[in-house]
mmCIF file of C-alpha atoms in Angstrom:
data_model
loop_
_atom_site.group_PDB
_atom_site.id
_atom_site.type_symbol
_atom_site.label_atom_id
_atom_site.label_comp_id
_atom_site.label_asym_id
_atom_site.label_seq_id
_atom_site.Cartn_x
_atom_site.Cartn_y
_atom_site.Cartn_z
ATOM 1 C CA UNK A 5 196.999 179.579 37.377
ATOM 2 C CA UNK A 6 194.927 180.131 40.517
ATOM 3 C CA UNK A 7 197.260 180.327 43.461
ATOM 4 C CA UNK A 8 198.266 181.802 46.784
ATOM 5 C CA UNK A 9 201.869 182.970 46.921
ATOM 6 C CA UNK A 10 203.986 183.727 49.951
ATOM 7 C CA UNK A 11 207.342 185.449 50.236
ATOM 8 C CA UNK A 12 209.857 184.710 51.437
ATOM 9 C CA UNK A 13 209.653 180.922 51.588
ATOM 10 C CA UNK A 14 212.483 180.695 54.113
ATOM 11 C CA UNK A 15 213.715 183.324 56.522
ATOM 12 C CA UNK A 16 216.254 183.305 59.310
ATOM 13 C CA UNK A 17 216.304 186.443 61.400
ATOM 14 C CA UNK A 18 217.336 187.730 64.807
ATOM 15 C CA UNK A 19 215.239 188.656 67.792
ATOM 16 C CA UNK A 20 213.708 192.107 67.527
ATOM 17 C CA UNK A 21 214.265 192.741 63.841
ATOM 18 C CA UNK A 22 210.966 193.678 62.239
ATOM 19 C CA UNK A 23 209.886 191.541 59.319
ATOM 20 C CA UNK A 24 206.997 191.169 56.913
ATOM 21 C CA UNK A 25 205.797 188.026 55.196
ATOM 22 C CA UNK A 26 203.768 188.801 52.122
ATOM 23 C CA UNK A 27 200.747 186.863 50.898
ATOM 24 C CA UNK A 28 198.990 187.378 47.607
ATOM 25 C CA UNK A 29 196.121 185.582 45.880
ATOM 26 C CA UNK A 30 194.875 185.891 42.303
ATOM 27 C CA UNK A 31 191.421 184.368 42.766
ATOM 28 C CA UNK A 32 189.568 187.518 43.841
ATOM 29 C CA UNK A 33 188.785 185.908 47.188
ATOM 30 C CA UNK A 34 187.231 188.032 49.884
ATOM 31 C CA UNK A 35 188.527 185.965 52.788
ATOM 32 C CA UNK A 36 192.183 185.572 53.739
ATOM 33 C CA UNK A 37 193.841 184.104 56.799
ATOM 34 C CA UNK A 38 197.199 183.419 58.421
ATOM 35 C CA UNK A 39 198.133 180.266 60.342
ATOM 36 C CA UNK A 40 201.176 178.960 62.082
ATOM 37 C CA UNK A 41 202.014 175.286 62.280
ATOM 38 C CA UNK A 42 204.094 173.798 65.055
ATOM 39 C CA UNK A 43 204.901 170.105 65.595
ATOM 40 C CA UNK A 44 202.102 168.269 67.373
ATOM 41 C CA UNK A 45 199.823 171.303 67.422
ATOM 42 C CA UNK A 46 198.318 171.333 63.959
ATOM 43 C CA UNK A 47 197.551 174.751 62.512
ATOM 44 C CA UNK A 48 196.574 177.667 64.665
ATOM 45 C CA UNK A 49 194.914 180.721 63.236
ATOM 46 C CA UNK A 50 196.682 184.036 63.795
ATOM 47 C CA UNK A 51 194.484 186.594 62.032
ATOM 48 C CA UNK A 52 191.862 186.527 59.335
ATOM 49 C CA UNK A 53 190.201 189.068 57.075
ATOM 50 C CA UNK A 54 186.679 188.882 55.735
ATOM 51 C CA UNK A 55 187.318 191.640 53.201
ATOM 52 C CA UNK A 56 189.341 194.782 52.544
ATOM 53 C CA UNK A 57 189.908 196.794 55.724
ATOM 54 C CA UNK A 58 188.201 194.083 57.826
ATOM 55 C CA UNK A 59 190.486 191.990 60.022
ATOM 56 C CA UNK A 60 189.970 189.969 63.170
ATOM 57 C CA UNK A 61 191.994 187.954 65.638
ATOM 58 C CA UNK A 62 192.345 184.225 65.477
ATOM 59 C CA UNK A 63 193.493 182.051 68.344
ATOM 60 C CA UNK A 64 197.122 183.212 68.575
ATOM 61 C CA UNK A 65 197.352 186.885 67.501
ATOM 62 C CA UNK A 66 199.882 188.067 70.105
ATOM 63 C CA UNK A 67 203.063 189.407 68.540
ATOM 64 C CA UNK A 68 201.593 189.723 65.045
ATOM 65 C CA UNK A 69 199.965 192.451 62.983
ATOM 66 C CA UNK A 70 198.122 192.322 59.682
ATOM 67 C CA UNK A 71 196.615 194.748 57.237
ATOM 68 C CA UNK A 72 194.249 194.341 54.290
ATOM 69 C CA UNK A 73 194.464 197.419 52.111
ATOM 70 C CA UNK A 74 193.897 195.538 48.866
ATOM 71 C CA UNK A 75 191.781 192.497 48.168
ATOM 72 C CA UNK A 76 194.646 190.394 46.831
ATOM 73 C CA UNK A 77 197.248 191.060 49.550
ATOM 74 C CA UNK A 78 197.342 190.178 53.227
ATOM 75 C CA UNK A 79 200.811 190.742 54.748
ATOM 76 C CA UNK A 80 201.800 189.376 58.141
ATOM 77 C CA UNK A 81 203.989 191.692 60.198
ATOM 78 C CA UNK A 82 206.180 190.717 63.142
ATOM 79 C CA UNK A 83 207.185 194.004 64.754
ATOM 80 C CA UNK A 84 209.647 192.462 67.199
ATOM 81 C CA UNK A 85 210.110 188.753 66.481
ATOM 82 C CA UNK A 86 211.020 186.413 69.300
ATOM 83 C CA UNK A 87 212.310 182.818 69.228
ATOM 84 C CA UNK A 88 208.856 181.461 70.150
ATOM 85 C CA UNK A 89 207.634 182.728 66.784
ATOM 86 C CA UNK A 90 209.886 180.257 65.015
ATOM 87 C CA UNK A 91 207.356 178.276 63.013
ATOM 88 C CA UNK A 92 205.956 177.336 59.634
ATOM 89 C CA UNK A 93 203.488 179.975 58.468
ATOM 90 C CA UNK A 94 200.676 179.502 55.976
ATOM 91 C CA UNK A 95 198.464 182.005 54.256
ATOM 92 C CA UNK A 96 195.099 180.920 52.879
ATOM 93 C CA UNK A 97 192.197 182.446 50.988
ATOM 94 C CA UNK A 98 188.656 181.502 50.066
ATOM 95 C CA UNK A 99 185.388 182.739 48.684
ATOM 96 C CA UNK A 100 182.844 183.978 51.167
ATOM 97 C CA UNK A 101 179.172 184.743 50.824
ATOM 98 C CA UNK A 102 177.287 186.107 53.784
ATOM 99 C CA UNK A 103 177.230 183.420 56.438
ATOM 100 C CA UNK A 104 178.523 180.724 54.129
ATOM 101 C CA UNK A 105 182.174 179.726 54.179
ATOM 102 C CA UNK A 106 184.001 177.742 51.558
ATOM 103 C CA UNK A 107 187.133 175.673 51.260
ATOM 104 C CA UNK A 108 190.437 177.442 51.729
ATOM 105 C CA UNK A 109 193.334 177.548 49.298
ATOM 106 C CA UNK A 110 196.718 177.486 50.979
ATOM 107 C CA UNK A 111 200.025 179.006 50.039
ATOM 108 C CA UNK A 112 203.247 176.935 50.059
ATOM 109 C CA UNK A 113 204.333 178.109 53.496
ATOM 110 C CA UNK A 114 207.074 180.291 54.965
ATOM 111 C CA UNK A 115 209.546 178.695 57.314
ATOM 112 C CA UNK A 116 210.679 181.305 59.811
ATOM 113 C CA UNK A 117 213.530 180.891 62.278
ATOM 114 C CA UNK A 118 214.137 183.567 64.904
ATOM 115 C CA UNK A 119 217.469 183.284 66.725
ATOM 116 C CA UNK B 14 192.729 176.243 71.872
ATOM 117 C CA UNK B 15 192.114 173.403 69.453
ATOM 118 C CA UNK B 16 188.575 172.565 68.528
ATOM 119 C CA UNK B 17 189.091 169.378 66.554
ATOM 120 C CA UNK B 18 190.981 166.347 67.702
ATOM 121 C CA UNK B 19 191.854 163.603 65.274
ATOM 122 C CA UNK B 20 192.080 159.961 66.112
ATOM 123 C CA UNK B 21 194.290 158.040 65.609
ATOM 124 C CA UNK B 22 197.393 160.219 65.644
ATOM 125 C CA UNK B 23 199.091 157.849 63.233
ATOM 126 C CA UNK B 24 197.924 155.099 60.905
ATOM 127 C CA UNK B 25 199.945 152.637 58.870
ATOM 128 C CA UNK B 26 198.226 150.539 56.219
ATOM 129 C CA UNK B 27 199.001 148.685 53.011
ATOM 130 C CA UNK B 28 197.973 149.705 49.534
ATOM 131 C CA UNK B 29 194.444 148.643 48.742
ATOM 132 C CA UNK B 30 193.235 148.815 52.336
ATOM 133 C CA UNK B 31 190.811 151.389 53.634
ATOM 134 C CA UNK B 32 191.892 154.121 56.038
ATOM 135 C CA UNK B 33 189.515 155.654 58.543
ATOM 136 C CA UNK B 34 190.244 158.600 60.777
ATOM 137 C CA UNK B 35 187.979 160.441 63.165
ATOM 138 C CA UNK B 36 187.606 164.005 64.313
ATOM 139 C CA UNK B 37 185.855 165.130 67.461
ATOM 140 C CA UNK B 38 185.057 168.715 68.322
ATOM 141 C CA UNK B 39 183.657 170.593 71.283
ATOM 142 C CA UNK B 40 181.310 173.393 70.238
ATOM 143 C CA UNK B 41 178.656 173.873 67.565
ATOM 144 C CA UNK B 42 179.882 174.304 64.020
ATOM 145 C CA UNK B 43 178.881 175.941 60.748
ATOM 146 C CA UNK B 44 180.865 173.411 58.749
ATOM 147 C CA UNK B 45 183.723 170.937 59.048
ATOM 148 C CA UNK B 46 186.518 170.629 56.521
ATOM 149 C CA UNK B 47 189.136 167.993 55.831
ATOM 150 C CA UNK B 48 192.565 168.819 54.440
ATOM 151 C CA UNK B 49 195.616 166.842 53.370
ATOM 152 C CA UNK B 50 199.216 167.930 53.821
ATOM 153 C CA UNK B 51 202.233 166.299 52.231
ATOM 154 C CA UNK B 52 205.400 166.600 54.301
ATOM 155 C CA UNK B 53 205.415 170.257 55.422
ATOM 156 C CA UNK B 54 203.888 171.587 52.229
ATOM 157 C CA UNK B 55 200.703 173.602 51.847
ATOM 158 C CA UNK B 56 197.387 172.072 52.782
ATOM 159 C CA UNK B 57 195.029 170.824 50.100
ATOM 160 C CA UNK B 58 191.294 170.921 50.648
ATOM 161 C CA UNK B 59 189.522 167.563 50.406
ATOM 162 C CA UNK B 60 185.892 167.926 51.475
ATOM 163 C CA UNK B 61 183.708 170.490 53.241
ATOM 164 C CA UNK B 62 180.583 169.222 54.984
ATOM 165 C CA UNK B 63 178.005 171.616 56.383
ATOM 166 C CA UNK B 64 176.275 171.180 59.708
ATOM 167 C CA UNK B 65 172.990 170.174 58.032
ATOM 168 C CA UNK B 66 174.664 167.428 55.970
ATOM 169 C CA UNK B 67 175.376 163.907 57.164
ATOM 170 C CA UNK B 68 177.547 162.416 54.447
ATOM 171 C CA UNK B 69 179.561 163.527 51.428
ATOM 172 C CA UNK B 70 181.607 161.696 48.846
ATOM 173 C CA UNK B 71 184.433 162.755 46.593
ATOM 174 C CA UNK B 72 186.111 160.066 44.546
ATOM 175 C CA UNK B 73 187.611 157.578 47.014
ATOM 176 C CA UNK B 74 186.822 159.827 49.976
ATOM 177 C CA UNK B 75 183.770 159.570 52.182
ATOM 178 C CA UNK B 76 183.085 161.986 55.029
ATOM 179 C CA UNK B 77 180.376 161.622 57.643
ATOM 180 C CA UNK B 78 179.227 164.142 60.200
ATOM 181 C CA UNK B 79 177.301 163.416 63.390
ATOM 182 C CA UNK B 80 176.476 166.720 65.045
ATOM 183 C CA UNK B 81 174.787 164.993 67.996
ATOM 184 C CA UNK B 82 178.088 163.307 68.832
ATOM 185 C CA UNK B 83 180.181 166.249 67.637
ATOM 186 C CA UNK B 84 182.252 163.971 65.472
ATOM 187 C CA UNK B 85 183.231 163.380 61.858
ATOM 188 C CA UNK B 86 185.029 160.610 60.050
ATOM 189 C CA UNK B 87 187.091 160.508 56.867
ATOM 190 C CA UNK B 88 187.300 157.229 54.981
ATOM 191 C CA UNK B 89 189.813 156.710 52.200
ATOM 192 C CA UNK B 90 188.960 153.597 50.222
ATOM 193 C CA UNK B 91 191.449 151.473 48.291
ATOM 194 C CA UNK B 92 194.375 153.536 49.537
ATOM 195 C CA UNK B 93 197.452 154.192 47.398
ATOM 196 C CA UNK B 94 201.036 155.063 48.293
ATOM 197 C CA UNK B 95 200.264 158.606 47.085
ATOM 198 C CA UNK B 96 197.738 158.933 49.936
ATOM 199 C CA UNK B 97 200.642 159.021 52.396
ATOM 200 C CA UNK B 98 200.189 162.384 54.106
ATOM 201 C CA UNK B 99 198.865 164.087 57.210
ATOM 202 C CA UNK B 100 195.130 164.655 57.346
ATOM 203 C CA UNK B 101 193.552 167.479 59.304
ATOM 204 C CA UNK B 102 190.010 168.322 60.212
ATOM 205 C CA UNK B 103 189.066 171.962 60.704
ATOM 206 C CA UNK B 104 185.891 173.401 62.135
ATOM 207 C CA UNK B 105 184.223 176.710 61.369
ATOM 208 C CA UNK B 106 181.900 177.886 64.122
ATOM 209 C CA UNK B 107 179.200 180.534 64.283
ATOM 210 C CA UNK B 108 181.884 183.132 63.695
ATOM 211 C CA UNK B 109 182.727 181.210 60.580
ATOM 212 C CA UNK B 110 185.814 183.236 59.729
ATOM 213 C CA UNK B 111 187.548 181.491 62.601
ATOM 214 C CA UNK B 112 188.808 178.092 61.550
ATOM 215 C CA UNK B 113 190.250 175.716 64.117
ATOM 216 C CA UNK B 114 192.381 172.744 63.142
ATOM 217 C CA UNK B 115 193.114 169.527 64.935
ATOM 218 C CA UNK B 116 196.624 168.147 65.364
ATOM 219 C CA UNK B 117 196.180 165.764 62.449
ATOM 220 C CA UNK B 118 196.426 162.067 61.613
ATOM 221 C CA UNK B 119 199.611 160.921 59.925
ATOM 222 C CA UNK B 120 198.828 158.210 57.391
ATOM 223 C CA UNK B 121 201.485 155.994 55.836
ATOM 224 C CA UNK B 122 200.480 153.714 52.976
ATOM 225 C CA UNK B 123 203.059 151.087 52.086
ATOM 226 C CA UNK B 124 203.142 149.429 48.648
#
């Protein structure tokens, strides 16, 4: 089954404790992206990757890191989480072809609480 | 910053009625996409319309795009209770890897 998976689905952590949220897709998509969703704000893009070893900032990259060493995986790293990073996080992937973008497939979400 | 803004923020209709929501954006786009989200779950893609297209259909969904007005509309015809969800528009600009979402329209369809 074609899907985007995220782990963990729920996480409660404390300020300053480094964490990683994993994202994996089995559709051989070149493009992957991370978003956070907060009430009343819709989704905001954190980082995206056009292909392996190619990443770029979205609208809210501060406090986050990403890496794309393999095509299927795109982990999101919070080196020193703070309470304002409490949010619902989504990973997404899609095909890409030159200048043409396609619809994105979303993972189920990771609900993160930082106390 | 948000590129797309949906209107209305919330919509309540009865089964069988049509639901229309609008999306306005500020800068030029490569394409505009509509997504549906059920209660905090992952988003599901509905329709992608490119900047050189004016209208697209998919089942009971109809999307229009007016680049001169920087606006798009999503029409759901003959709505069903299962259409209850939040609907988001997202725009991809010249740097198409960047996708910007609006705050969404919450649609409630009552039987």
